JSON list of C-alpha atoms in Angstrom, two decimals:
[
{"chain": "A", "resi": 1, "resn": "MET", "atom": "CA", "xyz": [-15.39, -2.87, -58.65]},
{"chain": "A", "resi": 2, "resn": "THR", "atom": "CA", "xyz": [-14.98, -3.40, -55.20]},
{"chain": "A", "resi": 3, "resn": "ASP", "atom": "CA", "xyz": [-12.06, -2.91, -52.76]},
{"chain": "A", "resi": 4, "resn": "ALA", "atom": "CA", "xyz": [-11.81, -6.49, -51.47]},
{"chain": "A", "resi": 5, "resn": "PRO", "atom": "CA", "xyz": [-9.18, -7.13, -48.61]},
{"chain": "A", "resi": 6, "resn": "ALA", "atom": "CA", "xyz": [-6.31, -9.23, -50.21]},
{"chain": "A", "resi": 7, "resn": "GLY", "atom": "CA", "xyz": [-5.44, -12.57, -49.27]},
{"chain": "A", "resi": 8, "resn": "THR", "atom": "CA", "xyz": [-7.39, -15.37, -48.01]},
{"chain": "A", "resi": 9, "resn": "ILE", "atom": "CA", "xyz": [-9.05, -15.71, -44.42]},
{"chain": "A", "resi": 10, "resn": "GLU", "atom": "CA", "xyz": [-6.24, -17.32, -42.93]},
{"chain": "A", "resi": 11, "resn": "ASP", "atom": "CA", "xyz": [-3.90, -14.68, -44.22]},
{"chain": "A", "resi": 12, "resn": "ARG", "atom": "CA", "xyz": [-5.75, -11.79, -42.39]},
{"chain": "A", "resi": 13, "resn": "ALA", "atom": "CA", "xyz": [-6.25, -14.05, -39.30]},
{"chain": "A", "resi": 14, "resn": "TYR", "atom": "CA", "xyz": [-2.37, -14.32, -39.43]},
{"chain": "A", "resi": 15, "resn": "GLU", "atom": "CA", "xyz": [-2.01, -10.92, -39.96]},
{"chain": "A", "resi": 16, "resn": "SER", "atom": "CA", "xyz": [-4.15, -9.85, -37.10]},
{"chain": "A", "resi": 17, "resn": "ARG", "atom": "CA", "xyz": [-2.57, -11.94, -34.51]},
{"chain": "A", "resi": 18, "resn": "ARG", "atom": "CA", "xyz": [1.18, -10.90, -35.53]},
{"chain": "A", "resi": 19, "resn": "ALA", "atom": "CA", "xyz": [-0.24, -7.24, -35.33]},
{"chain": "A", "resi": 20, "resn": "ARG", "atom": "CA", "xyz": [-1.46, -7.99, -31.59]},
{"chain": "A", "resi": 21, "resn": "PRO", "atom": "CA", "xyz": [1.13, -7.48, -28.63]},
{"chain": "A", "resi": 22, "resn": "SER", "atom": "CA", "xyz": [2.10, -10.20, -26.37]},
{"chain": "A", "resi": 23, "resn": "THR", "atom": "CA", "xyz": [0.14, -10.20, -23.13]},
{"chain": "A", "resi": 24, "resn": "GLY", "atom": "CA", "xyz": [2.82, -12.33, -21.37]},
{"chain": "A", "resi": 25, "resn": "PRO", "atom": "CA", "xyz": [4.90, -9.77, -19.83]},
{"chain": "A", "resi": 26, "resn": "ILE", "atom": "CA", "xyz": [1.75, -7.80, -18.36]},
{"chain": "A", "resi": 27, "resn": "ARG", "atom": "CA", "xyz": [0.07, -11.10, -17.05]},
{"chain": "A", "resi": 28, "resn": "SER", "atom": "CA", "xyz": [3.60, -11.68, -15.32]},
{"chain": "A", "resi": 29, "resn": "LEU", "atom": "CA", "xyz": [3.41, -8.47, -13.81]},
{"chain": "A", "resi": 30, "resn": "VAL", "atom": "CA", "xyz": [0.20, -8.61, -12.49]},
{"chain": "A", "resi": 31, "resn": "ALA", "atom": "CA", "xyz": [0.87, -12.02, -11.01]},
{"chain": "A", "resi": 32, "resn": "VAL", "atom": "CA", "xyz": [3.94, -10.63, -9.37]},
{"chain": "A", "resi": 33, "resn": "GLN", "atom": "CA", "xyz": [2.04, -7.79, -8.13]},
{"chain": "A", "resi": 34, "resn": "VAL", "atom": "CA", "xyz": [-0.59, -9.77, -6.58]},
{"chain": "A", "resi": 35, "resn": "TYR", "atom": "CA", "xyz": [1.91, -12.15, -5.02]},
{"chain": "A", "resi": 36, "resn": "VAL", "atom": "CA", "xyz": [4.18, -9.57, -3.24]},
{"chain": "A", "resi": 37, "resn": "VAL", "atom": "CA", "xyz": [0.85, -8.15, -1.96]},
{"chain": "A", "resi": 38, "resn": "ALA", "atom": "CA", "xyz": [-0.55, -11.22, -0.69]},
{"chain": "A", "resi": 39, "resn": "ALA", "atom": "CA", "xyz": [3.33, -12.47, 0.89]},
{"chain": "A", "resi": 40, "resn": "TYR", "atom": "CA", "xyz": [3.62, -8.72, 2.51]},
{"chain": "A", "resi": 41, "resn": "LEU", "atom": "CA", "xyz": [-0.02, -9.67, 4.18]},
{"chain": "A", "resi": 42, "resn": "ALA", "atom": "CA", "xyz": [0.48, -13.19, 5.06]},
{"chain": "A", "resi": 43, "resn": "ALA", "atom": "CA", "xyz": [3.90, -12.52, 6.73]},
{"chain": "A", "resi": 44, "resn": "ALA", "atom": "CA", "xyz": [3.47, -9.26, 8.09]},
{"chain": "A", "resi": 45, "resn": "VAL", "atom": "CA", "xyz": [-0.02, -7.65, 8.45]},
{"chain": "A", "resi": 46, "resn": "ILE", "atom": "CA", "xyz": [-1.54, -10.96, 9.56]},
{"chain": "A", "resi": 47, "resn": "PRO", "atom": "CA", "xyz": [0.85, -12.10, 12.51]},
{"chain": "A", "resi": 48, "resn": "TYR", "atom": "CA", "xyz": [0.99, -8.05, 13.84]},
{"chain": "A", "resi": 49, "resn": "LEU", "atom": "CA", "xyz": [-2.76, -8.33, 13.75]},
{"chain": "A", "resi": 50, "resn": "TRP", "atom": "CA", "xyz": [-2.89, -11.92, 15.32]},
{"chain": "A", "resi": 51, "resn": "ALA", "atom": "CA", "xyz": [-0.25, -11.73, 18.04]},
{"chain": "A", "resi": 52, "resn": "PRO", "atom": "CA", "xyz": [-2.18, -11.39, 21.18]},
{"chain": "A", "resi": 53, "resn": "ARG", "atom": "CA", "xyz": [-3.83, -14.51, 20.78]},
{"chain": "A", "resi": 54, "resn": "PRO", "atom": "CA", "xyz": [-2.90, -18.00, 20.85]},
{"chain": "A", "resi": 55, "resn": "TYR", "atom": "CA", "xyz": [-1.24, -19.24, 17.24]},
{"chain": "A", "resi": 56, "resn": "PRO", "atom": "CA", "xyz": [-3.08, -21.88, 15.40]},
{"chain": "A", "resi": 57, "resn": "PRO", "atom": "CA", "xyz": [-1.42, -25.40, 15.05]},
{"chain": "A", "resi": 58, "resn": "THR", "atom": "CA", "xyz": [2.08, -25.74, 13.17]},
{"chain": "A", "resi": 59, "resn": "TRP", "atom": "CA", "xyz": [0.21, -27.91, 10.78]},
{"chain": "A", "resi": 60, "resn": "THR", "atom": "CA", "xyz": [-2.31, -25.48, 9.61]},
{"chain": "A", "resi": 61, "resn": "TRP", "atom": "CA", "xyz": [0.53, -22.69, 8.46]},
{"chain": "A", "resi": 62, "resn": "ILE", "atom": "CA", "xyz": [3.47, -24.67, 7.16]},
{"chain": "A", "resi": 63, "resn": "VAL", "atom": "CA", "xyz": [2.57, -24.62, 3.41]},
{"chain": "A", "resi": 64, "resn": "PRO", "atom": "CA", "xyz": [1.13, -20.93, 3.49]},
{"chain": "A", "resi": 65, "resn": "GLY", "atom": "CA", "xyz": [4.32, -20.42, 5.58]},
{"chain": "A", "resi": 66, "resn": "TRP", "atom": "CA", "xyz": [6.74, -21.54, 2.84]},
{"chain": "A", "resi": 67, "resn": "LEU", "atom": "CA", "xyz": [4.65, -20.13, 0.11]},
{"chain": "A", "resi": 68, "resn": "LEU", "atom": "CA", "xyz": [3.74, -16.73, 1.55]},
{"chain": "A", "resi": 69, "resn": "GLY", "atom": "CA", "xyz": [5.79, -16.16, 4.75]},
{"chain": "A", "resi": 70, "resn": "VAL", "atom": "CA", "xyz": [9.36, -16.77, 4.11]},
{"chain": "A", "resi": 71, "resn": "PRO", "atom": "CA", "xyz": [9.51, -14.48, 0.88]},
{"chain": "A", "resi": 72, "resn": "GLY", "atom": "CA", "xyz": [6.92, -12.22, 2.70]},
{"chain": "A", "resi": 73, "resn": "PHE", "atom": "CA", "xyz": [9.59, -11.60, 5.38]},
{"chain": "A", "resi": 74, "resn": "PHE", "atom": "CA", "xyz": [12.20, -10.58, 2.93]},
{"chain": "A", "resi": 75, "resn": "ILE", "atom": "CA", "xyz": [9.56, -8.25, 1.58]},
{"chain": "A", "resi": 76, "resn": "THR", "atom": "CA", "xyz": [8.68, -6.53, 4.86]},
{"chain": "A", "resi": 77, "resn": "LEU", "atom": "CA", "xyz": [12.45, -6.12, 5.52]},
{"chain": "A", "resi": 78, "resn": "LEU", "atom": "CA", "xyz": [13.08, -4.54, 2.12]},
{"chain": "A", "resi": 79, "resn": "GLY", "atom": "CA", "xyz": [10.53, -1.95, 3.28]},
{"chain": "A", "resi": 80, "resn": "PRO", "atom": "CA", "xyz": [8.51, -0.18, 0.51]},
{"chain": "A", "resi": 81, "resn": "VAL", "atom": "CA", "xyz": [11.31, -0.36, -2.45]},
{"chain": "A", "resi": 82, "resn": "PRO", "atom": "CA", "xyz": [9.05, -3.36, -4.02]},
{"chain": "A", "resi": 83, "resn": "GLY", "atom": "CA", "xyz": [5.94, -1.95, -3.84]},
{"chain": "A", "resi": 84, "resn": "ILE", "atom": "CA", "xyz": [6.95, 1.61, -5.08]},
{"chain": "A", "resi": 85, "resn": "LEU", "atom": "CA", "xyz": [9.22, -0.41, -7.86]},
{"chain": "A", "resi": 86, "resn": "LEU", "atom": "CA", "xyz": [5.89, -2.69, -8.89]},
{"chain": "A", "resi": 87, "resn": "ALA", "atom": "CA", "xyz": [3.82, 0.41, -9.08]},
{"chain": "A", "resi": 88, "resn": "VAL", "atom": "CA", "xyz": [6.34, 2.32, -11.34]},
{"chain": "A", "resi": 89, "resn": "VAL", "atom": "CA", "xyz": [6.65, -0.49, -13.55]},
{"chain": "A", "resi": 90, "resn": "GLY", "atom": "CA", "xyz": [3.02, -1.15, -13.55]},
{"chain": "A", "resi": 91, "resn": "GLY", "atom": "CA", "xyz": [2.29, 2.58, -14.52]},
{"chain": "A", "resi": 92, "resn": "GLY", "atom": "CA", "xyz": [4.79, 2.18, -17.18]},
{"chain": "A", "resi": 93, "resn": "ALA", "atom": "CA", "xyz": [3.07, -1.09, -18.66]},
{"chain": "A", "resi": 94, "resn": "LEU", "atom": "CA", "xyz": [-0.25, 0.77, -18.29]},
{"chain": "A", "resi": 95, "resn": "LEU", "atom": "CA", "xyz": [1.07, 3.55, -20.61]},
{"chain": "A", "resi": 96, "resn": "ALA", "atom": "CA", "xyz": [2.63, 0.72, -22.79]},
{"chain": "A", "resi": 97, "resn": "ALA", "atom": "CA", "xyz": [-0.02, -1.35, -23.35]},
{"chain": "A", "resi": 98, "resn": "ARG", "atom": "CA", "xyz": [-3.21, 0.88, -23.35]},
{"chain": "A", "resi": 99, "resn": "ARG", "atom": "CA", "xyz": [-4.31, 0.07, -26.76]},
{"chain": "A", "resi": 100, "resn": "GLY", "atom": "CA", "xyz": [-2.89, -3.64, -27.23]},
{"chain": "A", "resi": 101, "resn": "CYS", "atom": "CA", "xyz": [-4.22, -5.07, -24.08]},
{"chain": "A", "resi": 102, "resn": "PRO", "atom": "CA", "xyz": [-7.73, -6.52, -23.62]},
{"chain": "A", "resi": 103, "resn": "ALA", "atom": "CA", "xyz": [-9.90, -4.66, -21.66]},
{"chain": "A", "resi": 104, "resn": "ARG", "atom": "CA", "xyz": [-10.08, -7.04, -18.59]},
{"chain": "A", "resi": 105, "resn": "LEU", "atom": "CA", "xyz": [-6.33, -7.52, -18.70]},
{"chain": "A", "resi": 106, "resn": "TYR", "atom": "CA", "xyz": [-6.00, -3.66, -18.32]},
{"chain": "A", "resi": 107, "resn": "ARG", "atom": "CA", "xyz": [-8.45, -3.70, -15.56]},
{"chain": "A", "resi": 108, "resn": "TRP", "atom": "CA", "xyz": [-6.37, -6.10, -13.73]},
{"chain": "A", "resi": 109, "resn": "CYS", "atom": "CA", "xyz": [-3.18, -3.99, -14.39]},
{"chain": "A", "resi": 110, "resn": "VAL", "atom": "CA", "xyz": [-4.69, -1.10, -12.84]},
{"chain": "A", "resi": 111, "resn": "ALA", "atom": "CA", "xyz": [-5.91, -2.75, -9.75]},
{"chain": "A", "resi": 112, "resn": "THR", "atom": "CA", "xyz": [-2.68, -4.53, -8.93]},
{"chain": "A", "resi": 113, "resn": "THR", "atom": "CA", "xyz": [-0.93, -1.26, -9.54]},
{"chain": "A", "resi": 114, "resn": "ALA", "atom": "CA", "xyz": [-2.88, 0.37, -7.31]},
{"chain": "A", "resi": 115, "resn": "LEU", "atom": "CA", "xyz": [-2.54, -2.12, -4.81]},
{"chain": "A", "resi": 116, "resn": "ALA", "atom": "CA", "xyz": [1.03, -2.09, -5.04]},
{"chain": "A", "resi": 117, "resn": "ALA", "atom": "CA", "xyz": [1.16, 1.82, -4.93]},
{"chain": "A", "resi": 118, "resn": "ALA", "atom": "CA", "xyz": [-0.92, 1.11, -1.80]},
{"chain": "A", "resi": 119, "resn": "TYR", "atom": "CA", "xyz": [1.63, -1.35, -0.28]},
{"chain": "A", "resi": 120, "resn": "GLY", "atom": "CA", "xyz": [4.36, 1.21, -1.05]},
{"chain": "A", "resi": 121, "resn": "LEU", "atom": "CA", "xyz": [2.96, 3.90, 0.71]},
{"chain": "A", "resi": 122, "resn": "PHE", "atom": "CA", "xyz": [1.88, 2.26, 3.67]},
{"chain": "A", "resi": 123, "resn": "ALA", "atom": "CA", "xyz": [5.13, 0.68, 3.95]},
{"chain": "A", "resi": 124, "resn": "CYS", "atom": "CA", "xyz": [6.56, 4.37, 4.00]},
{"chain": "A", "resi": 125, "resn": "THR", "atom": "CA", "xyz": [4.75, 5.15, 7.45]},
{"chain": "A", "resi": 126, "resn": "PRO", "atom": "CA", "xyz": [5.33, 4.45, 10.99]},
{"chain": "A", "resi": 127, "resn": "LEU", "atom": "CA", "xyz": [3.10, 1.48, 11.59]},
{"chain": "A", "resi": 128, "resn": "ALA", "atom": "CA", "xyz": [4.63, -0.27, 8.73]},
{"chain": "A", "resi": 129, "resn": "ARG", "atom": "CA", "xyz": [8.00, 0.09, 10.31]},
{"chain": "A", "resi": 130, "resn": "THR", "atom": "CA", "xyz": [6.35, -0.84, 13.59]},
{"chain": "A", "resi": 131, "resn": "ILE", "atom": "CA", "xyz": [5.41, -3.99, 11.52]},
{"chain": "A", "resi": 132, "resn": "ALA", "atom": "CA", "xyz": [8.58, -4.73, 10.14]},
{"chain": "A", "resi": 133, "resn": "ALA", "atom": "CA", "xyz": [10.52, -4.54, 13.80]},
{"chain": "A", "resi": 134, "resn": "PHE", "atom": "CA", "xyz": [7.64, -6.91, 14.87]},
{"chain": "A", "resi": 135, "resn": "VAL", "atom": "CA", "xyz": [8.22, -9.30, 11.86]},
{"chain": "A", "resi": 136, "resn": "ALA", "atom": "CA", "xyz": [12.11, -9.46, 12.40]},
{"chain": "A", "resi": 137, "resn": "ASP", "atom": "CA", "xyz": [11.73, -9.51, 15.98]}
]
């Protein structure tokens, strides 16, 4: 007598789907981390580096300004708090999902957590405070 798995193929497929944790929260965290870093770069770093040159025409930066610039302004004024907070939450997500997360999503989570940590550490530097003063002015 052989040991065959109990149930039909549909039952086993349902059990494997049910046992797998949801990746939605991790995907959302990755998206927020990417957005925060992109908004900081678009609202603070790029204008700071662009400052000695004449600005491009207004119509080229209206949509990016509303999508990234306005939130990035407030992210810049908050300083290192968003970066450090997102890095800590990302580290916790990495520890919690190291087995149940697909490998590709896990690599994305590692990369965005590293970006958020780099942003948080950079925001603690005097150069970042100079950029924040430039943005606030």
